[in-house]
Coordinates of C-alpha atoms in Angstrom, one line a residue:
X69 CA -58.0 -15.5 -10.3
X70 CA -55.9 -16.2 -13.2
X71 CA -52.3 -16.0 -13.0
X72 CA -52.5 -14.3 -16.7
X73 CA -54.4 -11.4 -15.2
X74 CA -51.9 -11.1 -12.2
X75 CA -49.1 -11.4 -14.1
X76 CA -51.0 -8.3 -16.8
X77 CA -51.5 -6.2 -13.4
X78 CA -48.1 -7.1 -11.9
X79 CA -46.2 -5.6 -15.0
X80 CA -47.7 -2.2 -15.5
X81 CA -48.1 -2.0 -11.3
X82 CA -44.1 -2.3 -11.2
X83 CA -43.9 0.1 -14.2
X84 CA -45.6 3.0 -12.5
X85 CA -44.0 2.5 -9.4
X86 CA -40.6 2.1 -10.8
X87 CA -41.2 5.3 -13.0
X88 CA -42.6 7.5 -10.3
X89 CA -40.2 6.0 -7.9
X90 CA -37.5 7.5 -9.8
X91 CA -38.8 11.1 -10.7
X92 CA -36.3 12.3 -7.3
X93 CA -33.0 11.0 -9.2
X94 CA -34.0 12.3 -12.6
X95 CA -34.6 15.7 -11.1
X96 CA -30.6 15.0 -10.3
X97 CA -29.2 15.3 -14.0
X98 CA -27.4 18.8 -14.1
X99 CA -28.5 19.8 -17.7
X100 CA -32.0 21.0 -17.9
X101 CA -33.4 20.1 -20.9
X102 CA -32.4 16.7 -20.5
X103 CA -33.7 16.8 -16.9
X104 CA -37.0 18.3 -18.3
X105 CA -37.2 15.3 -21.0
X106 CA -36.5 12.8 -18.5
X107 CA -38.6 13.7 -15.8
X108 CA -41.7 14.1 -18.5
X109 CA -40.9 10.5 -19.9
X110 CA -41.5 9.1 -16.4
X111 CA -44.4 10.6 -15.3
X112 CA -46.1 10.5 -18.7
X113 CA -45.0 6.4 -18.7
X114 CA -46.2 6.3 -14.8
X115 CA -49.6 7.7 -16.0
X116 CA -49.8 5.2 -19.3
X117 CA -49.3 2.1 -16.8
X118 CA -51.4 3.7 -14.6
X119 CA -54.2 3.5 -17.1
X120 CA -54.0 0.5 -18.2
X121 CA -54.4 -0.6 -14.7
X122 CA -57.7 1.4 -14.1
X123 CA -58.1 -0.8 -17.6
X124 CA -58.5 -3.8 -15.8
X125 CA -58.9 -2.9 -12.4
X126 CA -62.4 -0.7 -12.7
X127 CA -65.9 -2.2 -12.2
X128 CA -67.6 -1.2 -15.7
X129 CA -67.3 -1.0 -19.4
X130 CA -67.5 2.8 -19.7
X131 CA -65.0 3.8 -17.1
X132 CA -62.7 0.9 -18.2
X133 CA -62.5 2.5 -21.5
X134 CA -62.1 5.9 -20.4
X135 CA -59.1 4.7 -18.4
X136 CA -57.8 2.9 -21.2
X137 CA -58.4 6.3 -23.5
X138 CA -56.1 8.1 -20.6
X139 CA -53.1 5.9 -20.7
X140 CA -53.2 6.2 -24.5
X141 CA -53.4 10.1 -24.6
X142 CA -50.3 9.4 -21.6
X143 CA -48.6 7.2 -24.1
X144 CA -48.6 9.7 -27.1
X145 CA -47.4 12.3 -24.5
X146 CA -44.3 9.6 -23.5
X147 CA -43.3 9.6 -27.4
X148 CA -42.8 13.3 -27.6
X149 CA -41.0 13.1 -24.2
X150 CA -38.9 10.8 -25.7
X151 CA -38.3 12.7 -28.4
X152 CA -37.4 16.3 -26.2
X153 CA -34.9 14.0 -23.7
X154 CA -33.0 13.0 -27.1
X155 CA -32.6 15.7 -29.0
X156 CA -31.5 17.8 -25.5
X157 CA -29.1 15.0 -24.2
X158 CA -27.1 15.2 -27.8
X159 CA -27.3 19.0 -27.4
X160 CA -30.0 19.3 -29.8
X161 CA -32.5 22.1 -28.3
X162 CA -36.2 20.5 -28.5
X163 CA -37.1 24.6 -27.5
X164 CA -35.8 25.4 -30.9
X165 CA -37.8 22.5 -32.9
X166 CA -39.4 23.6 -35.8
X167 CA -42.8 24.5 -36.8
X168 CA -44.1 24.3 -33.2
X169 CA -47.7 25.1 -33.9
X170 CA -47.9 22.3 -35.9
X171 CA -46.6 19.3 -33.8
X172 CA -48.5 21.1 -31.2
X173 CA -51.9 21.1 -33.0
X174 CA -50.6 17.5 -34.2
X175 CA -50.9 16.3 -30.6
X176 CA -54.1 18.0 -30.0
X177 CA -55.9 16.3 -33.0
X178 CA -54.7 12.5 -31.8
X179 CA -55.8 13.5 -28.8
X180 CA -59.5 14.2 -29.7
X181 CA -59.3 11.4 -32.2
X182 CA -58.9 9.5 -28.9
X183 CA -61.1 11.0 -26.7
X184 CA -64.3 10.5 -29.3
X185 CA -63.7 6.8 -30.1
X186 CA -66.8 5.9 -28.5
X187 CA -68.3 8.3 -30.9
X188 CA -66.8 7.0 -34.3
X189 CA -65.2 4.0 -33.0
X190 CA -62.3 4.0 -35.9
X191 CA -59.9 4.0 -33.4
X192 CA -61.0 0.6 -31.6
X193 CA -64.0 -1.4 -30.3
X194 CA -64.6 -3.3 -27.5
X195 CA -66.3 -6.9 -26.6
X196 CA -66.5 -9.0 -23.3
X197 CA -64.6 -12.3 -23.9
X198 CA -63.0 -14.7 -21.0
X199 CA -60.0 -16.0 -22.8
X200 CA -57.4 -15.9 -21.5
X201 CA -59.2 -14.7 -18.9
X202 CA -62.2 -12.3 -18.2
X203 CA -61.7 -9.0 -19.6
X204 CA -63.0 -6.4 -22.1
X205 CA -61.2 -7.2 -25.3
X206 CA -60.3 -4.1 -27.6
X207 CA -60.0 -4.3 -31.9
X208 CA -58.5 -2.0 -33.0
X209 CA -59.6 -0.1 -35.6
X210 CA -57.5 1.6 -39.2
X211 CA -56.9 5.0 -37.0
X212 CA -55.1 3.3 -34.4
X213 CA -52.9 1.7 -36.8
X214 CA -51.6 5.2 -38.5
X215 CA -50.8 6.9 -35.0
X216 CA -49.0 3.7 -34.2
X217 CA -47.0 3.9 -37.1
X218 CA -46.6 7.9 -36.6
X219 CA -45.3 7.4 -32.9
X220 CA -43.5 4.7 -33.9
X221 CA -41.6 6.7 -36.8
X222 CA -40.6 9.7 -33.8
X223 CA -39.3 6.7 -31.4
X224 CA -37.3 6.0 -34.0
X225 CA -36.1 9.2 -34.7
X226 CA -35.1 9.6 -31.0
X227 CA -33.3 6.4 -30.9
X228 CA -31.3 7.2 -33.9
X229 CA -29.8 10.4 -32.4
X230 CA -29.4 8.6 -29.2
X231 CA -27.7 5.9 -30.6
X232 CA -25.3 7.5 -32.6
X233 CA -23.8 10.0 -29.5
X234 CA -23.6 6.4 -27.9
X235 CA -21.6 5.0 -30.9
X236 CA -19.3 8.3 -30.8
X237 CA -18.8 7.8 -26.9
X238 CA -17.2 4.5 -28.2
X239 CA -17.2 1.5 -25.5
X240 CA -18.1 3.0 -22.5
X241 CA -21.8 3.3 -23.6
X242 CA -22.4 -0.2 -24.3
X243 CA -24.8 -0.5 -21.0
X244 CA -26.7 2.3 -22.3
X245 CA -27.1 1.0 -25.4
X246 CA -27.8 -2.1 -23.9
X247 CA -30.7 -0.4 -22.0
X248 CA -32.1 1.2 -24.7
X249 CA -32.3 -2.4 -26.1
X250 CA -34.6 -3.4 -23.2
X251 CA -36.6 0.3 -24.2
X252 CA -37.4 -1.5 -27.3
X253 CA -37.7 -5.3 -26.3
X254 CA -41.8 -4.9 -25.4
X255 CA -42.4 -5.1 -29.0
X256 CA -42.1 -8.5 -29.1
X257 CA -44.8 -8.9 -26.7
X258 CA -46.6 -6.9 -28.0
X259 CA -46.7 -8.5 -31.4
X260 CA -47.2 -12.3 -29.6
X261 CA -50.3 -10.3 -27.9
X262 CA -51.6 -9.3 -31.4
X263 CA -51.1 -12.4 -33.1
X264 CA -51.3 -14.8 -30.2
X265 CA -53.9 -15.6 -27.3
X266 CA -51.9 -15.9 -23.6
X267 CA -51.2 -11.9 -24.1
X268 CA -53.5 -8.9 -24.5
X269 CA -53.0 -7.0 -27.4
X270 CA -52.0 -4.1 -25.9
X271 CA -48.6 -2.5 -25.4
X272 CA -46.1 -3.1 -22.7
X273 CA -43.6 -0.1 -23.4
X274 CA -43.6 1.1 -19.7
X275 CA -42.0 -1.6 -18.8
X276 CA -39.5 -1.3 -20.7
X277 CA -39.2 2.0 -20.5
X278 CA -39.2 1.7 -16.2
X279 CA -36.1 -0.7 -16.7
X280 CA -34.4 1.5 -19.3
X281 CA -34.8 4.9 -16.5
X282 CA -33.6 2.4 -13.3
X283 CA -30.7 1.1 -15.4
X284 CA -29.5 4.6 -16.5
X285 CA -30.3 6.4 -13.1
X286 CA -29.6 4.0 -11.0
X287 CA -26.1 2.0 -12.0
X288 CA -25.5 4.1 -15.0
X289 CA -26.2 7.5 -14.0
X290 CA -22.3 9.2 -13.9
X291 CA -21.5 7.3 -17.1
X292 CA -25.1 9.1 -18.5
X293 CA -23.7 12.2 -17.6
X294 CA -20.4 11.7 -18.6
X295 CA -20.9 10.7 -22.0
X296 CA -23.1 13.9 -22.6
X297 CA -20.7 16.2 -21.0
X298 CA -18.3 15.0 -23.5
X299 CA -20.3 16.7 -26.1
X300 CA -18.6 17.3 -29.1
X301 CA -17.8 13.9 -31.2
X302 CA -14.6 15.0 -32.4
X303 CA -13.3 15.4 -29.0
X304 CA -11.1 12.8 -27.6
X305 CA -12.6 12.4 -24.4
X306 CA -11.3 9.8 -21.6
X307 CA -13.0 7.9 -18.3
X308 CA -11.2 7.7 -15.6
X309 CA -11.7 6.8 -12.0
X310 CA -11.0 8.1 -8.5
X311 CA -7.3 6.9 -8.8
X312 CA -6.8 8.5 -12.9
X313 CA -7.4 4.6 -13.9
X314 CA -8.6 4.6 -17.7
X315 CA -11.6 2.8 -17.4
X316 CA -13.5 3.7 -20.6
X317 CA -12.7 5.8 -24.1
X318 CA -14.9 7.5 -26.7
X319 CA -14.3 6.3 -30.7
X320 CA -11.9 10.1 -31.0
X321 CA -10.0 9.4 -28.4
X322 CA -8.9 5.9 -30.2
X323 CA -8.4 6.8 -33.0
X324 CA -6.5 9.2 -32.0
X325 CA -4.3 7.9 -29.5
X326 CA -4.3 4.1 -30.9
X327 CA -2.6 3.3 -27.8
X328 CA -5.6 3.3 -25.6
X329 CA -7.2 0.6 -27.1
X330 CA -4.7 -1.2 -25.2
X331 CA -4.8 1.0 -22.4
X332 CA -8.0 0.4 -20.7
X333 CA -7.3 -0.9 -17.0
X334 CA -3.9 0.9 -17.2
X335 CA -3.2 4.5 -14.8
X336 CA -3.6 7.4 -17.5
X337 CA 0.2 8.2 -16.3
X338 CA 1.4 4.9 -17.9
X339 CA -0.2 5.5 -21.7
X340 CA -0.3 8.7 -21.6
X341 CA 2.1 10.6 -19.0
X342 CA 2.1 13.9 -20.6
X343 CA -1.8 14.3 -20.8
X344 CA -1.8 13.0 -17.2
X345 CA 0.4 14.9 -15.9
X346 CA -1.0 18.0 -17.2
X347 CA -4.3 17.2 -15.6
X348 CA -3.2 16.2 -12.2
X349 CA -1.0 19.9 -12.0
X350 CA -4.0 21.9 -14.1
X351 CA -1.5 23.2 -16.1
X352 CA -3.0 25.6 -18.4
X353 CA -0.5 25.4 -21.1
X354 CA -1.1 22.8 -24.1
X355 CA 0.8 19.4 -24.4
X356 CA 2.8 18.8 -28.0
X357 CA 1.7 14.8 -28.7
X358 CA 3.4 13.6 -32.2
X359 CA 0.5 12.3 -34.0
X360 CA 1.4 10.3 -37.7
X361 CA 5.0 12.2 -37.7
X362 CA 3.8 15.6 -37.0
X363 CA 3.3 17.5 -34.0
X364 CA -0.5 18.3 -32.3
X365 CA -1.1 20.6 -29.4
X366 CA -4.1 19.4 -26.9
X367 CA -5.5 21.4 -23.9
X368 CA -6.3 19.0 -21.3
X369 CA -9.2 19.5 -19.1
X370 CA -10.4 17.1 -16.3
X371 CA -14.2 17.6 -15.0
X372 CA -15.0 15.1 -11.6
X373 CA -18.1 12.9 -11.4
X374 CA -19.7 13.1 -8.5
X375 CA -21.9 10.9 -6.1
X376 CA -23.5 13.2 -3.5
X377 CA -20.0 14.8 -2.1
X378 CA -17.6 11.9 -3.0
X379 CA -15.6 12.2 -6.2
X380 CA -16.4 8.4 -7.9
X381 CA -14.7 9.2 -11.6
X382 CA -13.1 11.8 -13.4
X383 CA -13.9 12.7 -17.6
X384 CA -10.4 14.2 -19.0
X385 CA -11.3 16.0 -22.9
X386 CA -8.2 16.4 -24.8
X387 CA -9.1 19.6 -27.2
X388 CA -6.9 19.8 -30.2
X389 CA -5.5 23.7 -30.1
X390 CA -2.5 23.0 -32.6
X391 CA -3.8 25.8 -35.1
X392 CA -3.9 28.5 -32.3
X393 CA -0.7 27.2 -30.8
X394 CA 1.1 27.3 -34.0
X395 CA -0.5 30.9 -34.8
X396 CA 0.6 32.2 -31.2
X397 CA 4.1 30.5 -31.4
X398 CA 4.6 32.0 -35.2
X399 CA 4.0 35.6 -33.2
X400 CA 6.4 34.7 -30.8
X401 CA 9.0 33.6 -32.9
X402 CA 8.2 37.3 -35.2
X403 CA 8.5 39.2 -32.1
X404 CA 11.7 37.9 -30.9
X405 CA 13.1 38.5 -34.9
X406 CA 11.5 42.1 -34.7
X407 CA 13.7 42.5 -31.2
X408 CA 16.5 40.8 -32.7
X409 CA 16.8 43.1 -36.2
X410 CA 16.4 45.9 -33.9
X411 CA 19.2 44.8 -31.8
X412 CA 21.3 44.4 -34.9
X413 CA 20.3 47.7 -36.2
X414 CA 20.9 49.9 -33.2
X415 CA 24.2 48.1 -32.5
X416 CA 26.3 46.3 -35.2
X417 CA 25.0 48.9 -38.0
X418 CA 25.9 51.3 -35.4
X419 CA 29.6 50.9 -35.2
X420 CA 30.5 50.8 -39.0
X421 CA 28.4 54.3 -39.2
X422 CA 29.9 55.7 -36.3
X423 CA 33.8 54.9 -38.3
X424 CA 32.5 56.0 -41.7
X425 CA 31.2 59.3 -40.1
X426 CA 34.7 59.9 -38.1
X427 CA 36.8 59.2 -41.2
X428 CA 34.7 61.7 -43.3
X429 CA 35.0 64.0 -41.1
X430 CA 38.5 63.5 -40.8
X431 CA 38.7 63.7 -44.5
X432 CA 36.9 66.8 -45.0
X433 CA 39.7 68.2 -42.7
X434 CA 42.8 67.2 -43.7
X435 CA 41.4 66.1 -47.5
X436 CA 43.5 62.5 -47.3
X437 CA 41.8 60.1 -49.6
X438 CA 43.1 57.2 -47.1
X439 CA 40.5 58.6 -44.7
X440 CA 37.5 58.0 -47.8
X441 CA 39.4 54.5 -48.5
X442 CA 38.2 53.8 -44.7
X443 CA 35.2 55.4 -45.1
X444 CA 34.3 53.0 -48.2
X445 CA 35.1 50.1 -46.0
X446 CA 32.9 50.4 -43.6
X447 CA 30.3 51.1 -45.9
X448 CA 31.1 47.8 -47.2
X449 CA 30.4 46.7 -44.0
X450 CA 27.2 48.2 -43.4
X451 CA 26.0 47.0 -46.9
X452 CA 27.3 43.2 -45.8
X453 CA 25.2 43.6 -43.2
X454 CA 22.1 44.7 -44.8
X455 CA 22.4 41.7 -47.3
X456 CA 22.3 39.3 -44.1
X457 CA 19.5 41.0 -42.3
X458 CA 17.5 40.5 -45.2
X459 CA 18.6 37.0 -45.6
X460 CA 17.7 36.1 -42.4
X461 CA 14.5 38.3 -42.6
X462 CA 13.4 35.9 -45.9
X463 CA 14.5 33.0 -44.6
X464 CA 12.6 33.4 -41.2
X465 CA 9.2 33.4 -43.9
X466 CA 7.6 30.4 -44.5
X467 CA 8.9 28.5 -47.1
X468 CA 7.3 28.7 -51.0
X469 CA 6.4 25.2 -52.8
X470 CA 8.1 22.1 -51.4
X471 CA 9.1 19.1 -54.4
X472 CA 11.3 15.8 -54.2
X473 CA 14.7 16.6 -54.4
X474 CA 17.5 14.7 -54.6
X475 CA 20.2 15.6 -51.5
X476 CA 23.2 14.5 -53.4
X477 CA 22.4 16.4 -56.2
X478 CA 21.7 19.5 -54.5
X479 CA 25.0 19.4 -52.3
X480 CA 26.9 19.0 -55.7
X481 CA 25.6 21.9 -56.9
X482 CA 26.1 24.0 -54.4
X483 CA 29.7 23.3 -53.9
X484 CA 30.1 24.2 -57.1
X485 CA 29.5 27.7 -56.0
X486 CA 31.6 28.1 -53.2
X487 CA 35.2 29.1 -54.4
X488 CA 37.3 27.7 -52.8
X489 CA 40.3 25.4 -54.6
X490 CA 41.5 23.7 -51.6
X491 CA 38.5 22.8 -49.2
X492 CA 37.5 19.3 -50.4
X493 CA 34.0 17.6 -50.2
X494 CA 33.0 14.4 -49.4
X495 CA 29.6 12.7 -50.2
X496 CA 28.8 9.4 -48.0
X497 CA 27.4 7.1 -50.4
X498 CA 24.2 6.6 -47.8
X499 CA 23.5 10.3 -49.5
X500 CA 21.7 8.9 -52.1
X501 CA 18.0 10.1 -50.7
X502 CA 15.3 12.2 -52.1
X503 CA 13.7 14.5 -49.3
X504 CA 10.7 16.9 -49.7
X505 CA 12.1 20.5 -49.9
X506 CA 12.1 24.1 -51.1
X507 CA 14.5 23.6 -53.3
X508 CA 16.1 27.0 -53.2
X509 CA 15.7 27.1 -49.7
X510 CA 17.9 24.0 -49.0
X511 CA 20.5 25.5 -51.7
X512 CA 21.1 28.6 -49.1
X513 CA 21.3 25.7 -46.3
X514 CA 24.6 24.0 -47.9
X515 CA 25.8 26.6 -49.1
X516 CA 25.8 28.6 -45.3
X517 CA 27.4 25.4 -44.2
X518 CA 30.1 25.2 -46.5
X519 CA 31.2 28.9 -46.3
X520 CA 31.1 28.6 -42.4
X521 CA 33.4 25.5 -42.1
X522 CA 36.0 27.3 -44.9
X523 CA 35.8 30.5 -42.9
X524 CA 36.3 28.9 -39.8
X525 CA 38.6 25.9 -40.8
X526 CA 40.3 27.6 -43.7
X527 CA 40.8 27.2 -47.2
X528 CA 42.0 23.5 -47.1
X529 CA 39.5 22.2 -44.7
X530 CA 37.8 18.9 -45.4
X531 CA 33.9 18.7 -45.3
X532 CA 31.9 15.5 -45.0
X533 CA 27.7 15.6 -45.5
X534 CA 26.2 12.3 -45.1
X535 CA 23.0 10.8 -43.4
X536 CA 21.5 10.5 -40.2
X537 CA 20.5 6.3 -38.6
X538 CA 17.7 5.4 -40.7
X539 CA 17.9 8.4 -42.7
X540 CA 16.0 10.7 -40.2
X541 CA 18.0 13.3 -41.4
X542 CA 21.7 14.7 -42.9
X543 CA 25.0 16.1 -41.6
X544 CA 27.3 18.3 -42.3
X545 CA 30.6 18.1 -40.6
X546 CA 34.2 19.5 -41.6
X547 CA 37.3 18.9 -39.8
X548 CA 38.1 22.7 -38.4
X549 CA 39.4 23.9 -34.9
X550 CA 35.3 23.0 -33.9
X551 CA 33.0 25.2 -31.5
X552 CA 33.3 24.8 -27.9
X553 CA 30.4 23.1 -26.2
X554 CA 29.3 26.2 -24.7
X555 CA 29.1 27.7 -27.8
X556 CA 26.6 24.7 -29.7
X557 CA 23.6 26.9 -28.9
X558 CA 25.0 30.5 -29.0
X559 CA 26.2 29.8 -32.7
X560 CA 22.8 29.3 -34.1
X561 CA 22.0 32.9 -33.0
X562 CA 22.0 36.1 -35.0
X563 CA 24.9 38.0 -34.9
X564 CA 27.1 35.5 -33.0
X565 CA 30.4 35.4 -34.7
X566 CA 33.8 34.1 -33.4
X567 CA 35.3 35.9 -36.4
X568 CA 36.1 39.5 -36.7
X569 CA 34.8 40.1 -40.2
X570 CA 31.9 37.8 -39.6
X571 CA 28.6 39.2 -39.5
X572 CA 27.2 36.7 -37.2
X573 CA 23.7 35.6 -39.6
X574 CA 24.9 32.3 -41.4
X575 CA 24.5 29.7 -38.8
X576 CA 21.1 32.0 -38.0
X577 CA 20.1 31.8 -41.4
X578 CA 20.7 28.1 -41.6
X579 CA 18.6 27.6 -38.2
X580 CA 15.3 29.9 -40.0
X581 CA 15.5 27.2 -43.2
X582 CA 15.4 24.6 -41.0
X583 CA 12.7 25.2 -38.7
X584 CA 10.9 26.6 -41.8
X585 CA 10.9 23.1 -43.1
X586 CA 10.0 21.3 -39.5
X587 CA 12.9 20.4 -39.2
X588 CA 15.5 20.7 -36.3
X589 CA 19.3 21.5 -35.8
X590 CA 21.8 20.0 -34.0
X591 CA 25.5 21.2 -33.1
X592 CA 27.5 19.0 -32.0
X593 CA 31.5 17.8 -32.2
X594 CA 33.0 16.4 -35.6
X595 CA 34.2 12.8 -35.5
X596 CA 37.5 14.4 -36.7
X597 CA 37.6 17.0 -34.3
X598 CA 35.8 20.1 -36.5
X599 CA 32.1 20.8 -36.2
X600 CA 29.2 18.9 -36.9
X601 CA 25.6 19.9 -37.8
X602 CA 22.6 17.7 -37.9
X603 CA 19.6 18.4 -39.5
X604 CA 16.9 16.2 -37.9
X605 CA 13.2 15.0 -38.4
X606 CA 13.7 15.3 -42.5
X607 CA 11.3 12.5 -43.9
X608 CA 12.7 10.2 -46.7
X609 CA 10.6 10.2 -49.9
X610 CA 10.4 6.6 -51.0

């Protein structure tokens, strides 16, 4: 017996058994269209080897090609399995394919072109030859060439899709690439058998196709499953295993978070503490990562991969949330204004009204226009502190249109508008900067600053604005009596005042253009003893 013909029998014997052999693990996979797909492409491919062996195994001509006929109807069925696994593993649902009917009715009609061959013979003939060794050779015939072409256009199809949610998953699919490399390698034999003599002409996809379902469901199969739980593309998604090492990371993650590209072998706690911390307490809450200067919001999610019982791996999927987080945090900050304002209303608007009404009654009794003087005053009062509220109200808004302005110009002008013929104003030189700003917005900034360090330091204080180390920002610093350390947050709040005529909203208003901007505040102590303000996280324009 030749060891040609062994060889032939040995291939397509190990494909059907490998194939049926792993219809139990397939029927594993959670999701159940990919479990459907996968389960049809082995027992179609079991029943295509399985053919060709009753191809060379059965005593006469007529049953050998009827065998023959079977695995080829078997491998027409494999393509469209192959088709249905790949469009449901990359969450495409083959139920929902179009014009069903058709590819239906498609299927039927290769079918009976198959099944009458021996009537028209276009799709092949047959002759008895013994080289390479005995065996009933086949020619194949025009028909045979267009299905092969047609079934060769859906494989390609379905590899396309199920390459590119491998190229999305980044490195750890590289093995199942690799295996649906060896899907494809048969073609080479099967072009040596076409144009060359030690090989049938026939095709050796099972093969292929038995090495590309052991590989995945055997020593692949929690990466398989990972990589399609990840879903989504744009989803940074990370591998980790039993002990939160990063063993893998797909393309979003990386770009991303650049620093995983150095990260892999590393505990997620090292490269990325925040996420992994998140995960390990299920914290519900999203994490604030600074991503290219600004800040993201990610909810962190961790699903475990299972063998059986024991947890071998874990797939974290960082979700970027910063548009609802920025929405909900916006509410937040409007609700605590709305409590504030009504604070401010029911209490310091309350005090001035309560005077002006005692003194007018007191006028209308004794008729003393020193009671209306009084009256007046705290109407003053009441009307100061309407002009604030509002002020604080506006600048609590988002800003309007942002341009490049130049910071030592600005603080210039502005202390050209506060009267005061005393207070001097120094300019560090490092000032010379151009920042992107609401103009007007930045105008009220300085010139809150400046009126808070005269009223608080007096008519002859000294003020000093200057920048931040590597320009990260500005300060503004006088040389007053200063604000006690207990007092650096409490300032910053509407309504604080430490003076009697103050209304409390400067330092507030000056904390709403700053965050307004994305920028941050700072109080701190003067270098000379007065206070200090820095405004931090302001971007040079070059």
């Amino acid at each position: 017996m030749s060891y040609l013909y062994l060889a032939h029998l040995s291939v397509f014997t190990v494909a059907a058994l490998l194939c049926l052999g792993s219809i139990p693990r397939a029927r594993s996979i959670k999701h159940d269209e990919t479990r459907e797909g996968f389960v049809a492409i082995l027992l179609t491919c079991s029943l295509w080897a399985i053919g060709y062996l009753g191809y060379f195994l059965l005593p006469t001509p007529e049953v050998k090609v009827a065998s023959y006929i079977f695995g080829l109807i078997a491998a027409l069925a494999c393509v469209g399995a192959w088709l249905y696994f790949s469009a449901a593993y990359t969450g495409r649902s083959p139920r929902q394919a179009p014009y069903p009917h058709l590819i239906i009715g498609g299927f039927l009609g290769i079918v009976l072109v198959k099944v009458t061959n021996p009537i028209h013979q276009l799709y092949f003939t047959t002759t008895w030859v013994t080289e390479p060794f005995p065996h009933l050779a086949l020619h194949q015939g025009i028909l045979h060439w267009i299905i092969l072409a047609i079934s060769y256009v859906v494989i390609g199809i379905s590899f396309f899709i199920l390459l590119e949610r491998f190229y999305h998953a980044g490195t750890s699919a590289r093995p199942l690439v690799a295996l649906v490399g060896i899907t494809a390698l048969p073609i080479a034999f099967n072009i040596y058998g076409v144009l060359g003599s030690s090989l049938l002409p026939i095709w050796y996809e099972p093969f292929g196709v038995a090495m590309f379902s052991v590989g995945t469901l055997f020593v692949y199969f929690e990466r398989f499953e990972a990589i399609q739980f990840a879903g989504g593309t744009d989803t940074p998604t990370i591998f980790l295993d039993r002990d939160w090492t990063i063993r893998d990371t797909n393309l979003a993650a990386t770009t991303m978070f650049p620093e995983l590209d150095e990260g892999i072998g590393q505990s997620l706690d090292a490269v990325l503490p925040m996420a992994a911390e998140a995960a390990t307490d299920g914290d519900p809450n999203p994490i604030r990562i600074n991503h290219e200067g600004s800040p993201r919001y990610y909810h962190v999610s961790t699903t475990s991969i299972s063998t059986g019982e024991v947890v071998t791996g874990r797939v974290l999927t960082l979700t970027d949330v910063s548009e609802q987080e920025q929405y909900r945090r916006r509410l937040e900050r409007q609700n605590e204004r709305l409590e504030q304002f009504a604070s401010i209303v029911s209490h310091d608007l309350r005090n001035p009204l309560n005077v002006a009404e005692g003194y007018l009654e007191l006028a209308r009794e004794t008729g003393e226009s020193e009671s209306l003087d009084k009256v007046a005053r705290a109407h003053d009062r009441m009307f100061e502190l309407i002009e604030d509220l509002l002020e604080l109200a506006k600048s609590g808004m988002n800003i309007g249109e942002t341009e490049t302005v130049e910071l030592a110009n600005v603080v210039h002008d502005c202390w050209q508008m506060i009267a005061s013929a005393e207070a001097t104003l120094t300019v560090q030189e490092d000032l010379v900067m151009s920042i992107e700003a609401d103009r007007d917005r930045l105008r009220e900034l300085f010139e809150n600053l400046f009126r808070n360090a005269i009223e608080h330091g007096g008519s002859d204080v000294a003020i000093k604005v200057g920048t931040l180390p590597e320009k990260r920002g500005f300060y503004v610093e006088d040389t007053g009596p200063g604000i006690p350390e207990a007092d650096h947050e409490k300032v910053l709040e509407p309504g604080y005042s430490t003076a009697e005529d103050g209304t409390g909203f400067g330092l507030a208003i000056v904390k709403e253009i700053v965050e307004a901007h994305g920028w941050e505040i700072r109080v701190t102590d003067g270098t000379d003893g007065g206070a200090r303000f820095e405004i931090s996280g302001v971007e040079p324009v070059e």
